[in-house]
Amino acid sequence: MARKKRSSPMLQKAVRRAAGMNSIDPNLDVGNGLTLPAFSTLIETMRTKENAYNSALSNLDKLYREMLQTESELGDMTEHMLMGVGTRYGKSSVEYGMAGGVPKTQRRKGLRGESPTPSEEQPSFVASVNSNGNGKKSAAS
């Protein structure tokens, strides 16, 4: 998603005011260094900076898209390199493990419905069952 470009409401307001002041006097001077030519110069400076900022955002978006594309290509090549090592040396080889793969001999396949933890680590449950075998207390107890 492209970054939102900036539009300055203050710049738009200044441009409108400058147009109105220009109709009064193109060389308007209200004292203390406040002149219409200086105001117009500052408006142009702001416009230039805003354009530079928006251009930088566009360039940044372009670089980001290029980086994502390269990252995708790198992921594909990484996978192909590992597959190539597996093809050349075998998927059970030490070289395959050195390249980052899990050798076939070290893979553990679980059955469907089986939890990933070994059965020795699972807690054991002991149920107490009375002599009548149904798990209920007898009336004589």
PDB file of C-alpha atoms in Angstrom:
ATOM      1  CA  MET A   1       0.000   0.000   0.000  1.00  0.00           C
ATOM      2  CA  ALA A   2       1.386   3.359  -0.996  1.00  0.00           C
ATOM      3  CA  ARG A   3       2.025   5.923   1.696  1.00  0.00           C
ATOM      4  CA  LYS A   4      -0.359   8.839   1.791  1.00  0.00           C
ATOM      5  CA  LYS A   5       1.021  11.952   0.157  1.00  0.00           C
ATOM      6  CA  ARG A   6       0.850  15.205   2.066  1.00  0.00           C
ATOM      7  CA  SER A   7      -1.162  18.220   1.107  1.00  0.00           C
ATOM      8  CA  SER A   8      -0.740  21.313   3.246  1.00  0.00           C
ATOM      9  CA  PRO A   9      -3.946  23.153   4.118  1.00  0.00           C
ATOM     10  CA  MET A  10      -1.778  26.049   5.329  1.00  0.00           C
ATOM     11  CA  LEU A  11      -0.104  26.264   1.912  1.00  0.00           C
ATOM     12  CA  GLN A  12      -3.483  26.374   0.173  1.00  0.00           C
ATOM     13  CA  LYS A  13      -4.683  29.084   2.564  1.00  0.00           C
ATOM     14  CA  ALA A  14      -1.487  31.110   2.012  1.00  0.00           C
ATOM     15  CA  VAL A  15      -1.835  30.863  -1.783  1.00  0.00           C
ATOM     16  CA  ARG A  16      -5.424  32.172  -1.603  1.00  0.00           C
ATOM     17  CA  ARG A  17      -4.402  35.044   0.671  1.00  0.00           C
ATOM     18  CA  ALA A  18      -1.433  35.932  -1.529  1.00  0.00           C
ATOM     19  CA  ALA A  19      -3.729  36.077  -4.571  1.00  0.00           C
ATOM     20  CA  GLY A  20      -6.040  38.442  -2.741  1.00  0.00           C
ATOM     21  CA  MET A  21      -3.157  40.629  -1.523  1.00  0.00           C
ATOM     22  CA  ASN A  22      -1.682  40.682  -5.018  1.00  0.00           C
ATOM     23  CA  SER A  23      -4.885  42.296  -6.250  1.00  0.00           C
ATOM     24  CA  ILE A  24      -4.346  45.048  -3.656  1.00  0.00           C
ATOM     25  CA  ASP A  25      -0.720  45.754  -4.599  1.00  0.00           C
ATOM     26  CA  PRO A  26       1.854  43.410  -6.175  1.00  0.00           C
ATOM     27  CA  ASN A  27       4.581  45.031  -4.016  1.00  0.00           C
ATOM     28  CA  LEU A  28       2.529  45.218  -0.801  1.00  0.00           C
ATOM     29  CA  ASP A  29       4.627  46.058   2.273  1.00  0.00           C
ATOM     30  CA  VAL A  30       2.863  46.072   5.654  1.00  0.00           C
ATOM     31  CA  GLY A  31       6.034  46.794   7.658  1.00  0.00           C
ATOM     32  CA  ASN A  32       8.431  44.764   9.829  1.00  0.00           C
ATOM     33  CA  GLY A  33       9.732  42.871   6.757  1.00  0.00           C
ATOM     34  CA  LEU A  34       6.263  41.581   5.855  1.00  0.00           C
ATOM     35  CA  THR A  35       6.146  42.023   2.108  1.00  0.00           C
ATOM     36  CA  LEU A  36       4.162  40.243  -0.553  1.00  0.00           C
ATOM     37  CA  PRO A  37       7.357  39.222  -2.459  1.00  0.00           C
ATOM     38  CA  ALA A  38       8.771  37.657   0.756  1.00  0.00           C
ATOM     39  CA  PHE A  39       5.424  35.940   1.393  1.00  0.00           C
ATOM     40  CA  SER A  40       5.401  34.585  -2.171  1.00  0.00           C
ATOM     41  CA  THR A  41       8.986  33.343  -1.771  1.00  0.00           C
ATOM     42  CA  LEU A  42       8.052  31.469   1.416  1.00  0.00           C
ATOM     43  CA  ILE A  43       4.998  29.980  -0.332  1.00  0.00           C
ATOM     44  CA  GLU A  44       7.229  28.688  -3.135  1.00  0.00           C
ATOM     45  CA  THR A  45       9.717  27.295  -0.600  1.00  0.00           C
ATOM     46  CA  MET A  46       6.892  25.401   1.111  1.00  0.00           C
ATOM     47  CA  ARG A  47       5.557  24.151  -2.222  1.00  0.00           C
ATOM     48  CA  THR A  48       9.054  22.916  -3.176  1.00  0.00           C
ATOM     49  CA  LYS A  49       9.502  21.132   0.162  1.00  0.00           C
ATOM     50  CA  GLU A  50       6.067  19.531  -0.053  1.00  0.00           C
ATOM     51  CA  ASN A  51       6.812  18.284  -3.573  1.00  0.00           C
ATOM     52  CA  ALA A  52      10.208  16.944  -2.451  1.00  0.00           C
ATOM     53  CA  TYR A  53       8.553  15.164   0.507  1.00  0.00           C
ATOM     54  CA  ASN A  54       5.889  13.575  -1.681  1.00  0.00           C
ATOM     55  CA  SER A  55       8.511  12.523  -4.231  1.00  0.00           C
ATOM     56  CA  ALA A  56      10.583  10.966  -1.449  1.00  0.00           C
ATOM     57  CA  LEU A  57       7.507   8.994  -0.318  1.00  0.00           C
ATOM     58  CA  SER A  58       7.000   7.742  -3.871  1.00  0.00           C
ATOM     59  CA  ASN A  59      10.655   6.707  -4.075  1.00  0.00           C
ATOM     60  CA  LEU A  60      10.377   4.996  -0.694  1.00  0.00           C
ATOM     61  CA  ASP A  61       7.298   3.081  -1.858  1.00  0.00           C
ATOM     62  CA  LYS A  62       9.164   2.015  -4.978  1.00  0.00           C
ATOM     63  CA  LEU A  63      12.158   0.839  -2.941  1.00  0.00           C
ATOM     64  CA  TYR A  64       9.851  -1.057  -0.574  1.00  0.00           C
ATOM     65  CA  ARG A  65       8.130  -2.864  -3.463  1.00  0.00           C
ATOM     66  CA  GLU A  66      11.530  -3.718  -4.973  1.00  0.00           C
ATOM     67  CA  MET A  67      12.745  -4.997  -1.618  1.00  0.00           C
ATOM     68  CA  LEU A  68       9.663  -7.236  -1.218  1.00  0.00           C
ATOM     69  CA  GLN A  69      10.189  -8.616  -4.719  1.00  0.00           C
ATOM     70  CA  THR A  70      13.853  -9.350  -4.017  1.00  0.00           C
ATOM     71  CA  GLU A  71      12.936 -10.935  -0.688  1.00  0.00           C
ATOM     72  CA  SER A  72      10.498 -13.235  -2.479  1.00  0.00           C
ATOM     73  CA  GLU A  73      13.157 -14.175  -5.047  1.00  0.00           C
ATOM     74  CA  LEU A  74      15.624 -14.823  -2.219  1.00  0.00           C
ATOM     75  CA  GLY A  75      13.136 -17.125  -0.473  1.00  0.00           C
ATOM     76  CA  ASP A  76      12.600 -19.079  -3.684  1.00  0.00           C
ATOM     77  CA  MET A  77      16.327 -19.389  -4.326  1.00  0.00           C
ATOM     78  CA  THR A  78      16.958 -20.446  -0.714  1.00  0.00           C
ATOM     79  CA  GLU A  79      14.441 -23.252  -1.133  1.00  0.00           C
ATOM     80  CA  HIS A  80      15.918 -24.271  -4.499  1.00  0.00           C
ATOM     81  CA  MET A  81      19.452 -24.268  -3.085  1.00  0.00           C
ATOM     82  CA  LEU A  82      18.383 -26.611  -0.266  1.00  0.00           C
ATOM     83  CA  MET A  83      16.578 -28.855  -2.751  1.00  0.00           C
ATOM     84  CA  GLY A  84      19.730 -28.884  -4.896  1.00  0.00           C
ATOM     85  CA  VAL A  85      21.860 -29.965  -1.929  1.00  0.00           C
ATOM     86  CA  GLY A  86      19.265 -32.650  -1.168  1.00  0.00           C
ATOM     87  CA  THR A  87      19.383 -33.844  -4.759  1.00  0.00           C
ATOM     88  CA  ARG A  88      23.175 -33.877  -4.943  1.00  0.00           C
ATOM     89  CA  TYR A  89      24.012 -35.320  -1.526  1.00  0.00           C
ATOM     90  CA  GLY A  90      20.723 -36.938  -0.495  1.00  0.00           C
ATOM     91  CA  LYS A  91      18.185 -35.831   2.071  1.00  0.00           C
ATOM     92  CA  SER A  92      19.719 -38.107   4.723  1.00  0.00           C
ATOM     93  CA  SER A  93      23.224 -36.679   4.331  1.00  0.00           C
ATOM     94  CA  VAL A  94      25.241 -34.584   6.733  1.00  0.00           C
ATOM     95  CA  GLU A  95      25.606 -31.956   3.990  1.00  0.00           C
ATOM     96  CA  TYR A  96      21.816 -31.588   3.809  1.00  0.00           C
ATOM     97  CA  GLY A  97      21.764 -30.879   7.534  1.00  0.00           C
ATOM     98  CA  MET A  98      24.655 -28.422   7.176  1.00  0.00           C
ATOM     99  CA  ALA A  99      22.663 -26.557   4.534  1.00  0.00           C
ATOM    100  CA  GLY A 100      19.781 -26.136   6.963  1.00  0.00           C
ATOM    101  CA  GLY A 101      17.563 -29.067   6.081  1.00  0.00           C
ATOM    102  CA  VAL A 102      16.375 -31.736   8.496  1.00  0.00           C
ATOM    103  CA  PRO A 103      17.800 -35.085   7.379  1.00  0.00           C
ATOM    104  CA  LYS A 104      15.179 -37.785   6.737  1.00  0.00           C
ATOM    105  CA  THR A 105      16.647 -39.944   9.461  1.00  0.00           C
ATOM    106  CA  GLN A 106      16.010 -37.207  12.057  1.00  0.00           C
ATOM    107  CA  ARG A 107      12.435 -36.441  11.070  1.00  0.00           C
ATOM    108  CA  ARG A 108       9.695 -37.624  13.356  1.00  0.00           C
ATOM    109  CA  LYS A 109       6.346 -38.342  11.806  1.00  0.00           C
ATOM    110  CA  GLY A 110       3.363 -38.291  14.125  1.00  0.00           C
ATOM    111  CA  LEU A 111       0.181 -40.235  13.590  1.00  0.00           C
ATOM    112  CA  ARG A 112      -3.100 -38.437  13.137  1.00  0.00           C
ATOM    113  CA  GLY A 113      -4.625 -37.433  16.417  1.00  0.00           C
ATOM    114  CA  GLU A 114      -1.390 -38.054  18.296  1.00  0.00           C
ATOM    115  CA  SER A 115       0.001 -35.195  20.334  1.00  0.00           C
ATOM    116  CA  PRO A 116       3.535 -34.008  19.521  1.00  0.00           C
ATOM    117  CA  THR A 117       4.835 -34.855  23.032  1.00  0.00           C
ATOM    118  CA  PRO A 118       6.121 -38.383  23.696  1.00  0.00           C
ATOM    119  CA  SER A 119       3.837 -40.608  25.769  1.00  0.00           C
ATOM    120  CA  GLU A 120       6.357 -40.801  28.649  1.00  0.00           C
ATOM    121  CA  GLU A 121       5.975 -37.062  29.260  1.00  0.00           C
ATOM    122  CA  GLN A 122       2.169 -37.091  29.337  1.00  0.00           C
ATOM    123  CA  PRO A 123       0.593 -37.088  32.771  1.00  0.00           C
ATOM    124  CA  SER A 124      -0.944 -40.341  33.923  1.00  0.00           C
ATOM    125  CA  PHE A 125      -4.428 -40.470  35.349  1.00  0.00           C
ATOM    126  CA  VAL A 126      -5.402 -42.979  37.990  1.00  0.00           C
ATOM    127  CA  ALA A 127      -9.060 -43.681  38.403  1.00  0.00           C
ATOM    128  CA  SER A 128     -10.337 -45.243  41.551  1.00  0.00           C
ATOM    129  CA  VAL A 129     -12.967 -47.838  40.899  1.00  0.00           C
ATOM    130  CA  ASN A 130     -14.788 -49.613  43.677  1.00  0.00           C
ATOM    131  CA  SER A 131     -15.522 -53.291  43.784  1.00  0.00           C
ATOM    132  CA  ASN A 132     -18.846 -53.166  41.976  1.00  0.00           C
ATOM    133  CA  GLY A 133     -16.982 -52.036  38.813  1.00  0.00           C
ATOM    134  CA  ASN A 134     -19.236 -49.182  37.743  1.00  0.00           C
ATOM    135  CA  GLY A 135     -17.388 -46.346  39.516  1.00  0.00           C
ATOM    136  CA  LYS A 136     -20.402 -45.510  41.707  1.00  0.00           C
ATOM    137  CA  LYS A 137     -20.551 -45.864  45.443  1.00  0.00           C
ATOM    138  CA  SER A 138     -22.562 -48.807  46.629  1.00  0.00           C
ATOM    139  CA  ALA A 139     -25.595 -48.283  48.823  1.00  0.00           C
ATOM    140  CA  ALA A 140     -23.953 -50.234  51.701  1.00  0.00           C
ATOM    141  CA  SER A 141     -20.989 -47.808  51.904  1.00  0.00           C
TER     142      SER A 141
END
